[in-house]
Short mmCIF file of C-alpha atoms in Angstrom, two decimals:
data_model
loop_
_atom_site.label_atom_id
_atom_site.label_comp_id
_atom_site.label_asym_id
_atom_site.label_seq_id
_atom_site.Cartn_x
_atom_site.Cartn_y
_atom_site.Cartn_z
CA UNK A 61 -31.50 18.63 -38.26
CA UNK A 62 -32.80 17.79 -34.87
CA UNK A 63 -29.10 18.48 -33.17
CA UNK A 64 -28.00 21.35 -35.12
CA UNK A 65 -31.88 22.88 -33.43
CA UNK A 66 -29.88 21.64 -29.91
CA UNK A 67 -26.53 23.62 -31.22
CA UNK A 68 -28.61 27.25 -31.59
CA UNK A 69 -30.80 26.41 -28.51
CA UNK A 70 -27.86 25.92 -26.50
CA UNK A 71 -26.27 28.92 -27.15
CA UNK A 72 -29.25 30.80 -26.57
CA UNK A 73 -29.96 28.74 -23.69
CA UNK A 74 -26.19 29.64 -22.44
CA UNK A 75 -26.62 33.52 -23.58
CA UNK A 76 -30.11 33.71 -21.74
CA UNK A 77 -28.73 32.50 -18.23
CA UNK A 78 -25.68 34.87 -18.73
CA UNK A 79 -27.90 37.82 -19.18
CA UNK A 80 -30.57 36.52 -15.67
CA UNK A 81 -26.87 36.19 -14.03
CA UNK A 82 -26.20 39.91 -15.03
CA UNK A 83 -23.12 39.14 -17.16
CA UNK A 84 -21.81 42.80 -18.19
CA UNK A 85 -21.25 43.33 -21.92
CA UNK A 86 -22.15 41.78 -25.20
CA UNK A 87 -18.57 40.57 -25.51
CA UNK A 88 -19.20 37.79 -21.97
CA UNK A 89 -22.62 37.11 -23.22
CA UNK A 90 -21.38 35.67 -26.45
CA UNK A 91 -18.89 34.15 -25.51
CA UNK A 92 -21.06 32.28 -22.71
CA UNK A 93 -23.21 31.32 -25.18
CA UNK A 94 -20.59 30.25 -27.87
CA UNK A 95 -19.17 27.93 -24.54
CA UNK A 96 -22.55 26.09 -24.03
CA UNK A 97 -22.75 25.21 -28.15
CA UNK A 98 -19.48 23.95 -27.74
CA UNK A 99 -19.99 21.66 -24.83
CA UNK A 100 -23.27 20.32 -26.25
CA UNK A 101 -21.08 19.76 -29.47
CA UNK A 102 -18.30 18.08 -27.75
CA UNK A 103 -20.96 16.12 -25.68
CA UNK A 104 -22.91 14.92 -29.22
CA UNK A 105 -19.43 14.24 -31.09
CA UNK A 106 -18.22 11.78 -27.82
CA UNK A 107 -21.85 10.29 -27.58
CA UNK A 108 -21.95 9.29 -31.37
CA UNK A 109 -18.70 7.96 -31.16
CA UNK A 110 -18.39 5.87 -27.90
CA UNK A 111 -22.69 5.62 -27.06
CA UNK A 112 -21.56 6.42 -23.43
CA UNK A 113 -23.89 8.77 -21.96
CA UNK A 114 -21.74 9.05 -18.96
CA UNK A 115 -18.41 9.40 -20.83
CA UNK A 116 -19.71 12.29 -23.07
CA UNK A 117 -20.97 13.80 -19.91
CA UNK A 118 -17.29 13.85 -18.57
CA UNK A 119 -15.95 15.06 -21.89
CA UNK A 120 -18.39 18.35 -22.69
CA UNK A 121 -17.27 19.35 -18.65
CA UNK A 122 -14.00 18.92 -19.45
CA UNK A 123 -13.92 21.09 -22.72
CA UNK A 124 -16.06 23.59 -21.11
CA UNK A 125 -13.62 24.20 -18.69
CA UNK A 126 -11.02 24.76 -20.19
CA UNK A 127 -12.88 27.05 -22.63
CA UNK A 128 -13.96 29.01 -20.08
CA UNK A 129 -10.67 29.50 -18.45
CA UNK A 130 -8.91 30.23 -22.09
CA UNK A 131 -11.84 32.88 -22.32
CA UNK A 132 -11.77 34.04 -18.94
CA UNK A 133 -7.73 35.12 -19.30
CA UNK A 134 -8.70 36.93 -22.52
CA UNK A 135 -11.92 38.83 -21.34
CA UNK A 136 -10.18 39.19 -17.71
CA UNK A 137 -12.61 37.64 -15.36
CA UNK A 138 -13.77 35.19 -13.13
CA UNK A 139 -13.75 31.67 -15.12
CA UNK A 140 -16.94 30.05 -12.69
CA UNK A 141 -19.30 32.48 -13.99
CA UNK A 142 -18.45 31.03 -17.17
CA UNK A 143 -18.20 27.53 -16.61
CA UNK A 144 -21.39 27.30 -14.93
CA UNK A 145 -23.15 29.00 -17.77
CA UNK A 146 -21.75 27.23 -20.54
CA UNK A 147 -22.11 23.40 -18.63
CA UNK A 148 -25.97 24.48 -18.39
CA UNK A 149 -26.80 22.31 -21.38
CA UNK A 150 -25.75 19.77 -19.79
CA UNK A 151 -26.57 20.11 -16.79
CA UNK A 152 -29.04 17.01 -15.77
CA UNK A 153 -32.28 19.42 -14.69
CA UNK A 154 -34.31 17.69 -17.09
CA UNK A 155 -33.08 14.13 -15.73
CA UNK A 156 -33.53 15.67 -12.36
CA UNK A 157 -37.14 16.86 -12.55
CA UNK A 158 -38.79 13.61 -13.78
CA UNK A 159 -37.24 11.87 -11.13
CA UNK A 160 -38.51 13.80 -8.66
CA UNK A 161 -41.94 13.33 -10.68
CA UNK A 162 -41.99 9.54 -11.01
CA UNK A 163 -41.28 9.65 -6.70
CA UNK A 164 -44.38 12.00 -6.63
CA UNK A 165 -46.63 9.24 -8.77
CA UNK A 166 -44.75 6.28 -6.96
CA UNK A 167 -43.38 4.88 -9.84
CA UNK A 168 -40.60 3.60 -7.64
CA UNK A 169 -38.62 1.45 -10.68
CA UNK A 170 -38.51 4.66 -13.16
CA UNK A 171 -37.69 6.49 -9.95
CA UNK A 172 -34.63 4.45 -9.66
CA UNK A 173 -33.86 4.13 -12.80
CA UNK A 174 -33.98 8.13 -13.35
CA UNK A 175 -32.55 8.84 -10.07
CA UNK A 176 -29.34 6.46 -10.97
CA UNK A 177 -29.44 8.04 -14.36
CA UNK A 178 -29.39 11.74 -12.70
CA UNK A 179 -26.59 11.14 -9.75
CA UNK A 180 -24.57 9.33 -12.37
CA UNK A 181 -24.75 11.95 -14.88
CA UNK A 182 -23.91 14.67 -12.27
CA UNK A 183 -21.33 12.81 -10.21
CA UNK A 184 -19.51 12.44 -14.19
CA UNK A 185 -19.87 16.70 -14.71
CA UNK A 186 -18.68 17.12 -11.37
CA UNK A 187 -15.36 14.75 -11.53
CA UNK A 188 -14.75 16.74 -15.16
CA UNK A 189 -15.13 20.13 -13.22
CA UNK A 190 -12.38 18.71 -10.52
CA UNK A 191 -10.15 17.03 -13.30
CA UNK A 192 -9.97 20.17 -15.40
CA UNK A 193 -10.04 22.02 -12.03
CA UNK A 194 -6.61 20.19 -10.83
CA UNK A 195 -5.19 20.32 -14.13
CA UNK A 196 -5.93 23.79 -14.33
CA UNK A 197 -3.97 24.87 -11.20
CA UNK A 198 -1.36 21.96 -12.00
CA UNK A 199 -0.65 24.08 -15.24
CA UNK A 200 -0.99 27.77 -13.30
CA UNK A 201 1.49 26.58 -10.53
CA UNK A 202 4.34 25.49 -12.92
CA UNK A 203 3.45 28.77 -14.93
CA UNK A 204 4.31 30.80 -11.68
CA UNK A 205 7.46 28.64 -11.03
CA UNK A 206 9.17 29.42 -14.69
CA UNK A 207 8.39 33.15 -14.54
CA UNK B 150 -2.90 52.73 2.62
CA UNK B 151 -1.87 50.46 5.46
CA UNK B 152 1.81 49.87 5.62
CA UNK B 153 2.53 46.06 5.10
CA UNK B 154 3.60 44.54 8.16
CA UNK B 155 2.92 47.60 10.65
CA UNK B 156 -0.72 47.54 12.09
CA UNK B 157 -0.13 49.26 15.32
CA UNK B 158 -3.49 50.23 17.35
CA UNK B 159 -5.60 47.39 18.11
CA UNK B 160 -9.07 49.25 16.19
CA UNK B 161 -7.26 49.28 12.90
CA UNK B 162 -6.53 45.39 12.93
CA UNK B 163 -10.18 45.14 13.78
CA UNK B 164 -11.40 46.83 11.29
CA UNK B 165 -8.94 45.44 8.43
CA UNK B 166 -10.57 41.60 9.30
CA UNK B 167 -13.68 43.49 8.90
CA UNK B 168 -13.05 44.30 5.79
CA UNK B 169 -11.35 41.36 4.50
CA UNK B 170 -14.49 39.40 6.11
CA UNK B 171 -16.66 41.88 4.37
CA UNK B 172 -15.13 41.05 0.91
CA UNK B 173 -15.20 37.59 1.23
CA UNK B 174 -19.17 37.92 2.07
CA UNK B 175 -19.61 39.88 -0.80
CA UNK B 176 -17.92 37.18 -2.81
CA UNK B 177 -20.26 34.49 -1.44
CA UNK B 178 -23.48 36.58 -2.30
CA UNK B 179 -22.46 36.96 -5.25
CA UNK B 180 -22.58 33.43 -6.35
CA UNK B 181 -18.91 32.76 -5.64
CA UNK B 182 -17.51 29.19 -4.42
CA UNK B 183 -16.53 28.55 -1.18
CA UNK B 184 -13.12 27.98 -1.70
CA UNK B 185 -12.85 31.47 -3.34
CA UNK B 186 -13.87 32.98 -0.51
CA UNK B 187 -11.71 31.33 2.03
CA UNK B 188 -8.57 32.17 -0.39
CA UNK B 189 -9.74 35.52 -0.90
CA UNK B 190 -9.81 36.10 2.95
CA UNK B 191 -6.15 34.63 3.63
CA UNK B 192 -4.30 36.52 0.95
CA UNK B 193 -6.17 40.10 2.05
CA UNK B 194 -5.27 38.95 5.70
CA UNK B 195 -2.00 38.85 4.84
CA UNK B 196 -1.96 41.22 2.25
CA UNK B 197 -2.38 43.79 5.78
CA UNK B 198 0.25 42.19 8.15
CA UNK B 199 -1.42 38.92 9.63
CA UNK B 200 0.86 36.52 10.23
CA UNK B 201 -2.02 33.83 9.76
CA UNK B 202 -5.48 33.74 8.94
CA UNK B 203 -7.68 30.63 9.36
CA UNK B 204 -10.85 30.90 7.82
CA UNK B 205 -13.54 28.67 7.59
CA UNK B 206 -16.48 29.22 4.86
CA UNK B 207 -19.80 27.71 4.17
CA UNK B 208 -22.42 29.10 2.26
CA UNK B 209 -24.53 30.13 5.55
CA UNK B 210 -21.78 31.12 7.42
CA UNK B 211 -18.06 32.60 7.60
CA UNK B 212 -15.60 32.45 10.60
CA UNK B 213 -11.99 33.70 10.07
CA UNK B 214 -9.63 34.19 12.69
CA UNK B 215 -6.49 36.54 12.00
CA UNK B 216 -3.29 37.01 13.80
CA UNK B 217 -1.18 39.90 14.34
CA UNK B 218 2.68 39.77 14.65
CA UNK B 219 2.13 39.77 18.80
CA UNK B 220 0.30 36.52 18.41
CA UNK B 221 -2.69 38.37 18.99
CA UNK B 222 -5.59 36.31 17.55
CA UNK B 223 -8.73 38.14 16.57
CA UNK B 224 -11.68 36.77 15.38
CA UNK B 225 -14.96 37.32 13.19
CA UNK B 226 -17.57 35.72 12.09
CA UNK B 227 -20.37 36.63 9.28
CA UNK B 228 -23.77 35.06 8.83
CA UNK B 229 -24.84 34.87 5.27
CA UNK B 230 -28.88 34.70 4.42
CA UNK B 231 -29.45 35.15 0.74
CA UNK B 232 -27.16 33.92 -2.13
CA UNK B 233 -27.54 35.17 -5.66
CA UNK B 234 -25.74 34.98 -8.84
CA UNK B 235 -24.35 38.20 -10.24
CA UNK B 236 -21.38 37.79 -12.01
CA UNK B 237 -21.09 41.37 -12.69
CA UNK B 238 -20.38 42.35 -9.42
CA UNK B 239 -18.67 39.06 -8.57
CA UNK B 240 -15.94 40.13 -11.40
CA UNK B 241 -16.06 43.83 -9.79
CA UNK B 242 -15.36 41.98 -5.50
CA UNK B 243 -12.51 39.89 -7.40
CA UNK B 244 -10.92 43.12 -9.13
CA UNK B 245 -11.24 44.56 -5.42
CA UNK B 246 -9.79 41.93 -3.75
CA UNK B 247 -6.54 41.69 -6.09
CA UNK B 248 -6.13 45.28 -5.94
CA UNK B 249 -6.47 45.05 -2.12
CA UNK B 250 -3.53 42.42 -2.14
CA UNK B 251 -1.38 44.95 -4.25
CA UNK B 252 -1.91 48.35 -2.71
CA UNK B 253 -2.84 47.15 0.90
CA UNK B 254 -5.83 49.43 0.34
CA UNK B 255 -6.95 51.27 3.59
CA UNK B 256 -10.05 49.67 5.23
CA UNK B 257 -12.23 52.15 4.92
CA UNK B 258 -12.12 52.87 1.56
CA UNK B 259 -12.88 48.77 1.07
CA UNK B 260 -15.91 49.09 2.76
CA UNK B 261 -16.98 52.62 0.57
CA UNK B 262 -16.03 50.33 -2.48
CA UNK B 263 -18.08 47.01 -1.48
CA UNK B 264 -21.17 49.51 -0.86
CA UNK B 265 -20.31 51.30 -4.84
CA UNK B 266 -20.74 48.04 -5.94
CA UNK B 267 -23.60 47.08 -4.23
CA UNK B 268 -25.70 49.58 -5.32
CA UNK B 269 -24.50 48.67 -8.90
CA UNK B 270 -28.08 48.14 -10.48
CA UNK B 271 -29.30 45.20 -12.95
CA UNK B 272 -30.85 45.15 -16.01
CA UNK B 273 -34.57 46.80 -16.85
CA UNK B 274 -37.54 45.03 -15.66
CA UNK B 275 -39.01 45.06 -18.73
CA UNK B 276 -35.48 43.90 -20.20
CA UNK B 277 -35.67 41.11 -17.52
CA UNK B 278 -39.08 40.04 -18.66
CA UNK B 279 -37.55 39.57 -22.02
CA UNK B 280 -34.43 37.55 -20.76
CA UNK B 281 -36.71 35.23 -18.35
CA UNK B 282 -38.67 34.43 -21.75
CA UNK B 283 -35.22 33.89 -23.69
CA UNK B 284 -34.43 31.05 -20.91
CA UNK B 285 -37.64 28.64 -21.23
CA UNK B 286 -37.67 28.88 -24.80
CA UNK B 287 -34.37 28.09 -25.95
CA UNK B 288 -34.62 25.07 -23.84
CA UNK B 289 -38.41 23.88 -25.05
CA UNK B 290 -36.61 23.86 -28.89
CA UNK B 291 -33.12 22.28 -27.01
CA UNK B 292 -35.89 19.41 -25.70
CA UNK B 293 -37.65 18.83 -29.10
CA UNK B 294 -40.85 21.52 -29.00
CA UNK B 295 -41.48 23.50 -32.40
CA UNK B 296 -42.64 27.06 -32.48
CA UNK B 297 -46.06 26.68 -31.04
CA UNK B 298 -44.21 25.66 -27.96
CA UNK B 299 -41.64 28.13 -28.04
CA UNK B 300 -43.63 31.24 -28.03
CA UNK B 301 -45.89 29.41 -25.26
CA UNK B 302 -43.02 28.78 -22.69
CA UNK B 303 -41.95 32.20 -23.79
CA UNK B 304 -44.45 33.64 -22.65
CA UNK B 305 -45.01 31.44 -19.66
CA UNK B 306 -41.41 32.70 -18.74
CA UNK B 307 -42.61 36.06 -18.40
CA UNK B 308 -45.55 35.56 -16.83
CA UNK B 309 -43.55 33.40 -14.37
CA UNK B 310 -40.94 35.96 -13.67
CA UNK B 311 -43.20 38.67 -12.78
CA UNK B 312 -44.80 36.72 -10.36
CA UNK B 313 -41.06 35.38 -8.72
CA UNK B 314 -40.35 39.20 -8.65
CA UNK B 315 -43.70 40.13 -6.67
CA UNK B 316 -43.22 37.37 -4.18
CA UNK B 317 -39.42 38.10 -3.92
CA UNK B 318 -40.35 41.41 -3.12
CA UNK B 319 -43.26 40.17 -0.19
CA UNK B 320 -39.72 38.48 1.55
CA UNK B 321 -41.64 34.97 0.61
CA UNK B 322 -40.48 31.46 1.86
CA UNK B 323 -37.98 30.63 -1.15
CA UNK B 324 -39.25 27.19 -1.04
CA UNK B 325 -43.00 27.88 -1.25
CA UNK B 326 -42.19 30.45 -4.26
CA UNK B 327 -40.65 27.92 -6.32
CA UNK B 328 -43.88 25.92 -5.42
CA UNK B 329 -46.46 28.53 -6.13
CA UNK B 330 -44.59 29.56 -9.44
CA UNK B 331 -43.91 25.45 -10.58
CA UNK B 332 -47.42 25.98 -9.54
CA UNK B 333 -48.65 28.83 -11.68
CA UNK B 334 -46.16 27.29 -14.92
CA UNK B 335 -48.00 23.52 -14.65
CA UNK B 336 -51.55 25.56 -14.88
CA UNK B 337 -50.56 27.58 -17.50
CA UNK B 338 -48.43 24.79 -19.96
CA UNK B 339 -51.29 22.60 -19.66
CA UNK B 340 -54.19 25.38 -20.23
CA UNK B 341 -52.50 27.70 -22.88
CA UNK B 342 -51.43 24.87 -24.99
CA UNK B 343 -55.12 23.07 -25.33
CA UNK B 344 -56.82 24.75 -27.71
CA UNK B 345 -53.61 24.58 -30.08
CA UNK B 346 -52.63 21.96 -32.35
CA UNK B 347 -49.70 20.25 -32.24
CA UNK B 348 -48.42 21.88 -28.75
CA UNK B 349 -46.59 19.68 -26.36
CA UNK B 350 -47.34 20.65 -22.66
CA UNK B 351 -44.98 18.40 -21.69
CA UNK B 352 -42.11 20.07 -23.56
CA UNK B 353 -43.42 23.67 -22.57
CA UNK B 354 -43.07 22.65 -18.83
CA UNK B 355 -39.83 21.10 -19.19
CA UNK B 356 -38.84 24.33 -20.84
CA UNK B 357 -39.99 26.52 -17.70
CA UNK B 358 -38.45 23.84 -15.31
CA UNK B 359 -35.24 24.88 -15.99
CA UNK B 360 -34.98 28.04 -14.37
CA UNK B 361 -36.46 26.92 -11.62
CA UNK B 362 -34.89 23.65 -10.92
CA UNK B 363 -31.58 23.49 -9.29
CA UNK B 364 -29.41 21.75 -11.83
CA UNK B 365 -26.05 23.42 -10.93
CA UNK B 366 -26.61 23.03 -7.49
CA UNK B 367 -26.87 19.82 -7.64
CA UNK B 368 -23.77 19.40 -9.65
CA UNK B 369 -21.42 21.51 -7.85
CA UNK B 370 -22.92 20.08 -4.12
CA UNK B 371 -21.58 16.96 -6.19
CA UNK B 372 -17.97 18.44 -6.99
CA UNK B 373 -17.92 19.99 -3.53
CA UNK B 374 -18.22 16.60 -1.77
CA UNK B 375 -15.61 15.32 -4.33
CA UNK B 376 -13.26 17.97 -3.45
CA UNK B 377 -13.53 17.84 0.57
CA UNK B 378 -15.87 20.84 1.06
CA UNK B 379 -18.29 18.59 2.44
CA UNK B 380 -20.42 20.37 4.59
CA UNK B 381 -21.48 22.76 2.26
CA UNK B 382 -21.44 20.18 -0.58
CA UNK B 383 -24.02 18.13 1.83
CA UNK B 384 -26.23 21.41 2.96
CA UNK B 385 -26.12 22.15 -0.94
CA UNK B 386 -27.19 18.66 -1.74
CA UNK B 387 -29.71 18.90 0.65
CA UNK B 388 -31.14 21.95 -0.37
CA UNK B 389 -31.16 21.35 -4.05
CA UNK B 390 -32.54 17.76 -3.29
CA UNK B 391 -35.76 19.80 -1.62
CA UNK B 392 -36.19 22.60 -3.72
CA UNK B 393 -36.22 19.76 -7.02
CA UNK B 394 -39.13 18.07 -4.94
CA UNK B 395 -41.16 21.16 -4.84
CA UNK B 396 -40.96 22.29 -8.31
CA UNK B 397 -41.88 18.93 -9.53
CA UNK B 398 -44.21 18.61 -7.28
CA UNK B 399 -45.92 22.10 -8.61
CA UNK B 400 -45.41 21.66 -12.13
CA UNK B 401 -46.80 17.94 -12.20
CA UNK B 402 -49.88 19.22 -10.05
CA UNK B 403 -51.73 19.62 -12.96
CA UNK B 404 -51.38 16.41 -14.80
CA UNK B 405 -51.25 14.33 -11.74
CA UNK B 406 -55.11 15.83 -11.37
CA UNK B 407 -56.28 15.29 -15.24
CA UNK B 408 -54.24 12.68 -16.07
#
């Protein structure tokens, strides 16, 4: 029950920072939204199945880019708009803010341990943004060679 | 139109880089990456009839340096102040800048464009209330609250976003802003949920934090450094690093007080 709440509040997470980013049209909206369920999906599905944190981390990233670069062809724009607004759910901000809280109370081992938690988390979104990124223009390079 | 390869008086290859420079800032502002703008840059460059463009872009500053078929090297540079995200006129630069590379659009009528767009308006105010309201709530339920703590950070939202708006407007410190407002959101989580059962400030806070905190910021400084745009992925680091300090800092005010 708990993670199909998650599902609908990621998507209207997604859909609400599409519309503060000024994303034109109901069309990009939804489909922004529709991209943050499914990373949150894929992240649940990997995190049940392996336990790893980290490794479902990589995995929602990964999906979410190429979702948003299958969605950018068809809607015919820009696919960062849409990555960054569909990884959102992801996105450690949570993780991020008690960190910075624990420093502020100098509760230096939670610090660590949230900090860790936090760079780890973002270091694994941000190698699946550059290994869908490179596999991305691997596939767009060989597409332009062929035609 | 400029003819491809035939830039003649030494104003109009001026005011070509201008252009492309101008793009590529508009790019930036927009919430583009880095790396989009230094592409974008190169292939309008060349697009006119440089024979090379070297551009270097980080989010405070661009410097591109164009040459001309005489080995004449010209070069411009373009400081950069405020970065937003608006992906509707990001998609609108981007259409510009690949119709630029096609039709080798004349100068002029780049710059008459980039202003168009410019003065391309957002959404409502009141319509912006409502989406600044959607954003804390969704994620208080994505974090665990129930319906008492949804409408709360709802409304918090709101309340929140007016008072960004006003102190956007009064050309505030953006660091202090987030403060005041992390600020403003602790006070109010931790008041408007007391007299009501079963309300988790906590949760209602958490909500609000993530506007304001700089999540994806942090991430991409991350995928920056990975992918060898390391200064900005460092000043973006930095920054994020600073600004998450002062909105926890603000929203844990409160309970660091009463608790």
């Amino acid at each position: 029950m708990n993670e199909y709440l998650q599902l609908i509040a990621a998507f209207s997470g997604s859909a609400g920072f599409a519309l503060a980013y000024n994303f034109r049209g109901k069309k990009h909206v939804l489909t922004a939204g529709l991209g943050g369920a499914a990373g949150w999906l894929c992240y649940l599905i990997v995190l049940h199945a392996s336990g790893n944190e980290y490794l479902a981390g990589f995995a929602g990233t990964v999906l979410c880019s190429f979702y948003s670069e299958a969605a950018a062809r068809f809607l015919r724009t820009p696919a960062t708009g849409l990555l960054i607004v569909s990884s959102i759910p992801m996105i450690p901000g949570a993780s991020l803010y008690r960190c910075m809280q624990h420093l502020l109370r100098s509760e230096m081992e939670l610090f660590e341990r949230e900090g860790a938690y936090t760079v780890l988390f973002a270091s694994c979104m941000a190698a699946g943004f550059v290994f869908s990124g490179t596999l991305i223009h691997l596939f767009r390079s060989t597409n332009k060679k062929t035609e | 139109m400029v003819p491809k390869n035939n830039m003649i008086r030494e104003q109009d290859v001026k005011q070509a880089l201008y252009a492309a420079v101008a793009v590529g800032e508009a790019i930036l502002e927009y919430g583009g990456e880095v790396s989009r703008v230094e592409d974008s840059i190169q292939r309008i460059c060349s697009s006119y009839g440089f024979i090379r463009a070297d551009v270097f872009c980080i989010t405070s500053t661009i410097i591109s340096t164009a040459y001309t078929k005489n080995n004449e090297a010209v070069t411009q540079s373009c400081r950069i102040t405020h970065i937003g995200n608006d992906f509707d006129k990001l998609g609108r630069v981007n259409d510009l800048s690949r119709i630029i590379c096609r039709e080798h659009t004349d100068p002029e009528k780049v710059l008459a464009r980039l202003k168009e767009i410019e003065a391309l308006g957002t959404a409502p105010f009141p319509a912006r209330m409502l989406i600044y309201a959607l954003v804390p709530a969704s994620f208080t339920v994505f974090f665990g609250g129930n319906l008492a703590d949804l409408i709360i950070s709802g409304l918090i939202g709101s309340i929140l976003f007016c008072l960004e708006s006003r102190l956007k407007d009064a050309r505030f410190n953006r660091l202090f802003s987030a403060l005041l407002c992390s600020l403003a959101g602790g006070f109010l989580a931790n008041t408007l949920s007391l007299g009501i059962n079963g309300c988790n400030p906590a949760l209602i806070s958490i909500g609000n934090v993530m506007v304001f905190i700089p999540g994806v910021k942090f991430t991409n400084s991350i995928r920056d450094l990975m992918t060898g745009d390391t200064v900005t992925g460092l000043i973006c680091l930095a920054e994020s690093l600073i600004m998450a300090v002062a909105v926890a800092l603000g929203f844990a005010a409160f309970s660091l007080l009463f608790i």
